[in-house]
Amino acid sequence: MEVQFIKISAPADSPNNDGIHIGSSSNITISRSQIGTGDDCISLGPGSTQVTIDNVYCGPGHGICLGKRPKEGDVEGVHVKNCTISGTTNGLRIKTCADSDHSFASNFTYEDIVMNNAANPIIVDQEYCPLAHKR
């Protein structure tokens, strides 16, 4: 599936409103689009595989996020390229749970990413776990 030339806009202070959330899907391309929200511009959840994000402007929001909670499908084969992330809380964020044997985010590439005023440009959170899974 290919999504291109879209504009998604929500107030920067609006909660829990990902611009695009992908889950349990493969062979997805998002390109030539502009996304600004109060949450993740693009969120790749459980079972997201072979996803390309190309030439997307993200901001405001929480950036581009991949990952998930334990015992959910893996996130793999993600290529984010030629994107601009501006005026965001986060830039690029990866979420996994180190305690889980079933929490993988693998085979992802970030290429030619420009960030302006991203408070947390790169976040790798290996403790994104429900309380029951915390050490």
PDB file of C-alpha atoms in Angstrom:
ATOM      1  CA  MET A   1       0.000   0.000   0.000  1.00  0.00           C
ATOM      2  CA  GLU A   2       1.246   3.473  -0.799  1.00  0.00           C
ATOM      3  CA  VAL A   3       0.185   6.700   0.903  1.00  0.00           C
ATOM      4  CA  GLN A   4       1.452   9.940  -0.598  1.00  0.00           C
ATOM      5  CA  PHE A   5       0.713  13.657  -0.885  1.00  0.00           C
ATOM      6  CA  ILE A   6      -1.328  13.846   2.319  1.00  0.00           C
ATOM      7  CA  LYS A   7      -1.453  16.547   4.973  1.00  0.00           C
ATOM      8  CA  ILE A   8      -2.501  15.648   8.507  1.00  0.00           C
ATOM      9  CA  SER A   9      -2.854  18.436  11.042  1.00  0.00           C
ATOM     10  CA  ALA A  10      -3.978  18.573  14.676  1.00  0.00           C
ATOM     11  CA  PRO A  11      -3.184  21.049  17.465  1.00  0.00           C
ATOM     12  CA  ALA A  12       0.234  20.463  19.044  1.00  0.00           C
ATOM     13  CA  ASP A  13      -1.356  20.130  22.492  1.00  0.00           C
ATOM     14  CA  SER A  14      -3.952  17.535  21.489  1.00  0.00           C
ATOM     15  CA  PRO A  15      -3.280  14.196  23.259  1.00  0.00           C
ATOM     16  CA  ASN A  16      -3.131  10.650  21.878  1.00  0.00           C
ATOM     17  CA  ASN A  17      -3.593  11.418  18.212  1.00  0.00           C
ATOM     18  CA  ASP A  18      -0.923   9.774  16.082  1.00  0.00           C
ATOM     19  CA  GLY A  19      -0.926  11.142  12.557  1.00  0.00           C
ATOM     20  CA  ILE A  20      -0.490   7.680  11.030  1.00  0.00           C
ATOM     21  CA  HIS A  21      -0.329   4.445  13.034  1.00  0.00           C
ATOM     22  CA  ILE A  22       0.638   1.241  11.257  1.00  0.00           C
ATOM     23  CA  GLY A  23       0.237  -2.198  12.814  1.00  0.00           C
ATOM     24  CA  SER A  24       0.076  -5.792  11.547  1.00  0.00           C
ATOM     25  CA  SER A  25       0.877  -4.600   8.026  1.00  0.00           C
ATOM     26  CA  SER A  26       3.672  -5.061   5.518  1.00  0.00           C
ATOM     27  CA  ASN A  27       4.908  -3.452   2.316  1.00  0.00           C
ATOM     28  CA  ILE A  28       3.738   0.059   3.219  1.00  0.00           C
ATOM     29  CA  THR A  29       5.173   3.290   1.786  1.00  0.00           C
ATOM     30  CA  ILE A  30       4.397   6.745   3.157  1.00  0.00           C
ATOM     31  CA  SER A  31       5.873   9.534   1.050  1.00  0.00           C
ATOM     32  CA  ARG A  32       5.746  13.209   0.110  1.00  0.00           C
ATOM     33  CA  SER A  33       3.508  14.128   3.026  1.00  0.00           C
ATOM     34  CA  GLN A  34       3.258  16.608   5.897  1.00  0.00           C
ATOM     35  CA  ILE A  35       2.147  15.504   9.367  1.00  0.00           C
ATOM     36  CA  GLY A  36       1.744  17.601  12.510  1.00  0.00           C
ATOM     37  CA  THR A  37      -0.027  16.345  15.647  1.00  0.00           C
ATOM     38  CA  GLY A  38       0.082  16.309  19.436  1.00  0.00           C
ATOM     39  CA  ASP A  39       1.506  12.764  19.417  1.00  0.00           C
ATOM     40  CA  ASP A  40       3.640  10.654  17.039  1.00  0.00           C
ATOM     41  CA  CYS A  41       3.649  11.900  13.458  1.00  0.00           C
ATOM     42  CA  ILE A  42       4.095   8.280  12.387  1.00  0.00           C
ATOM     43  CA  SER A  43       3.938   5.310  14.737  1.00  0.00           C
ATOM     44  CA  LEU A  44       4.943   1.805  13.662  1.00  0.00           C
ATOM     45  CA  GLY A  45       3.402  -0.726  16.012  1.00  0.00           C
ATOM     46  CA  PRO A  46       3.335  -4.507  16.358  1.00  0.00           C
ATOM     47  CA  GLY A  47       3.608  -6.521  13.175  1.00  0.00           C
ATOM     48  CA  SER A  48       4.852  -3.629  11.032  1.00  0.00           C
ATOM     49  CA  THR A  49       7.275  -4.995   8.443  1.00  0.00           C
ATOM     50  CA  GLN A  50       8.834  -3.684   5.249  1.00  0.00           C
ATOM     51  CA  VAL A  51       7.790  -0.064   5.768  1.00  0.00           C
ATOM     52  CA  THR A  52       9.333   2.878   3.896  1.00  0.00           C
ATOM     53  CA  ILE A  53       8.877   6.463   5.046  1.00  0.00           C
ATOM     54  CA  ASP A  54      10.282   8.860   2.445  1.00  0.00           C
ATOM     55  CA  ASN A  55      10.222  12.639   2.129  1.00  0.00           C
ATOM     56  CA  VAL A  56       7.875  13.298   5.050  1.00  0.00           C
ATOM     57  CA  TYR A  57       7.791  16.549   7.020  1.00  0.00           C
ATOM     58  CA  CYS A  58       6.965  15.903  10.691  1.00  0.00           C
ATOM     59  CA  GLY A  59       6.096  18.642  13.138  1.00  0.00           C
ATOM     60  CA  PRO A  60       4.812  19.528  15.567  1.00  0.00           C
ATOM     61  CA  GLY A  61       4.462  16.242  17.421  1.00  0.00           C
ATOM     62  CA  HIS A  62       6.496  13.444  18.946  1.00  0.00           C
ATOM     63  CA  GLY A  63       8.454  12.488  15.836  1.00  0.00           C
ATOM     64  CA  ILE A  64       8.645   9.103  14.133  1.00  0.00           C
ATOM     65  CA  CYS A  65       8.365   6.143  16.490  1.00  0.00           C
ATOM     66  CA  LEU A  66       8.872   2.426  16.023  1.00  0.00           C
ATOM     67  CA  GLY A  67       8.462  -0.303  18.558  1.00  0.00           C
ATOM     68  CA  LYS A  68       6.015  -1.931  20.834  1.00  0.00           C
ATOM     69  CA  ARG A  69       5.284  -3.663  24.079  1.00  0.00           C
ATOM     70  CA  PRO A  70       6.223  -7.256  24.996  1.00  0.00           C
ATOM     71  CA  LYS A  71       4.509 -10.269  23.419  1.00  0.00           C
ATOM     72  CA  GLU A  72       3.311  -8.311  20.417  1.00  0.00           C
ATOM     73  CA  GLY A  73       4.495  -8.762  16.826  1.00  0.00           C
ATOM     74  CA  ASP A  74       7.955  -7.588  15.837  1.00  0.00           C
ATOM     75  CA  VAL A  75       8.718  -4.357  14.015  1.00  0.00           C
ATOM     76  CA  GLU A  76      11.280  -4.933  11.277  1.00  0.00           C
ATOM     77  CA  GLY A  77      12.465  -3.887   7.859  1.00  0.00           C
ATOM     78  CA  VAL A  78      11.861  -0.145   8.287  1.00  0.00           C
ATOM     79  CA  HIS A  79      13.569   2.495   6.115  1.00  0.00           C
ATOM     80  CA  VAL A  80      13.111   6.159   7.019  1.00  0.00           C
ATOM     81  CA  LYS A  81      14.781   8.541   4.557  1.00  0.00           C
ATOM     82  CA  ASN A  82      14.797  12.132   3.317  1.00  0.00           C
ATOM     83  CA  CYS A  83      12.617  13.345   6.192  1.00  0.00           C
ATOM     84  CA  THR A  84      12.513  16.614   8.124  1.00  0.00           C
ATOM     85  CA  ILE A  85      11.488  16.594  11.777  1.00  0.00           C
ATOM     86  CA  SER A  86      10.886  20.082  13.145  1.00  0.00           C
ATOM     87  CA  GLY A  87       9.549  21.555  16.378  1.00  0.00           C
ATOM     88  CA  THR A  88       8.952  18.167  17.977  1.00  0.00           C
ATOM     89  CA  THR A  89       9.303  16.652  21.439  1.00  0.00           C
ATOM     90  CA  ASN A  90      11.138  13.646  19.983  1.00  0.00           C
ATOM     91  CA  GLY A  91      12.886  13.034  16.699  1.00  0.00           C
ATOM     92  CA  LEU A  92      13.426   9.320  16.066  1.00  0.00           C
ATOM     93  CA  ARG A  93      12.285   6.943  18.810  1.00  0.00           C
ATOM     94  CA  ILE A  94      12.702   3.183  19.196  1.00  0.00           C
ATOM     95  CA  LYS A  95      10.728   1.386  21.930  1.00  0.00           C
ATOM     96  CA  THR A  96      11.296  -2.189  23.127  1.00  0.00           C
ATOM     97  CA  CYS A  97      11.224  -4.146  26.370  1.00  0.00           C
ATOM     98  CA  ALA A  98      14.621  -5.704  27.164  1.00  0.00           C
ATOM     99  CA  ASP A  99      13.076  -8.253  29.570  1.00  0.00           C
ATOM    100  CA  SER A 100      10.931  -9.822  26.866  1.00  0.00           C
ATOM    101  CA  ASP A 101      11.980 -12.583  24.481  1.00  0.00           C
ATOM    102  CA  HIS A 102       9.219 -11.342  22.182  1.00  0.00           C
ATOM    103  CA  SER A 103      10.074  -7.671  21.810  1.00  0.00           C
ATOM    104  CA  PHE A 104      12.129  -7.027  18.704  1.00  0.00           C
ATOM    105  CA  ALA A 105      12.714  -3.946  16.618  1.00  0.00           C
ATOM    106  CA  SER A 106      15.223  -4.948  13.954  1.00  0.00           C
ATOM    107  CA  ASN A 107      16.572  -4.213  10.496  1.00  0.00           C
ATOM    108  CA  PHE A 108      15.777  -0.510  10.394  1.00  0.00           C
ATOM    109  CA  THR A 109      17.644   2.288   8.611  1.00  0.00           C
ATOM    110  CA  TYR A 110      17.542   6.058   9.011  1.00  0.00           C
ATOM    111  CA  GLU A 111      19.019   8.020   6.112  1.00  0.00           C
ATOM    112  CA  ASP A 112      19.273  11.749   5.347  1.00  0.00           C
ATOM    113  CA  ILE A 113      17.157  12.963   8.277  1.00  0.00           C
ATOM    114  CA  VAL A 114      17.115  16.694   9.123  1.00  0.00           C
ATOM    115  CA  MET A 115      16.041  17.777  12.617  1.00  0.00           C
ATOM    116  CA  ASN A 116      15.285  21.325  13.725  1.00  0.00           C
ATOM    117  CA  ASN A 117      14.322  22.060  17.324  1.00  0.00           C
ATOM    118  CA  ALA A 118      13.707  18.423  18.264  1.00  0.00           C
ATOM    119  CA  ALA A 119      13.979  18.372  22.076  1.00  0.00           C
ATOM    120  CA  ASN A 120      15.079  14.689  22.137  1.00  0.00           C
ATOM    121  CA  PRO A 121      16.530  13.978  18.674  1.00  0.00           C
ATOM    122  CA  ILE A 122      17.195  10.233  19.121  1.00  0.00           C
ATOM    123  CA  ILE A 123      15.676   8.000  21.805  1.00  0.00           C
ATOM    124  CA  VAL A 124      16.261   4.267  22.258  1.00  0.00           C
ATOM    125  CA  ASP A 125      14.026   3.097  25.114  1.00  0.00           C
ATOM    126  CA  GLN A 126      14.617  -0.551  26.043  1.00  0.00           C
ATOM    127  CA  GLU A 127      12.416  -0.264  29.127  1.00  0.00           C
ATOM    128  CA  TYR A 128       9.130   0.497  27.367  1.00  0.00           C
ATOM    129  CA  CYS A 129       7.392  -2.227  29.351  1.00  0.00           C
ATOM    130  CA  PRO A 130       4.216  -2.642  31.354  1.00  0.00           C
ATOM    131  CA  LEU A 131       4.919  -2.590  35.098  1.00  0.00           C
ATOM    132  CA  ALA A 132       4.645  -6.402  35.260  1.00  0.00           C
ATOM    133  CA  HIS A 133       7.692  -6.682  32.969  1.00  0.00           C
ATOM    134  CA  LYS A 134       9.900  -4.110  34.712  1.00  0.00           C
ATOM    135  CA  ARG A 135      12.992  -5.442  36.427  1.00  0.00           C
TER     136      ARG A 135
END
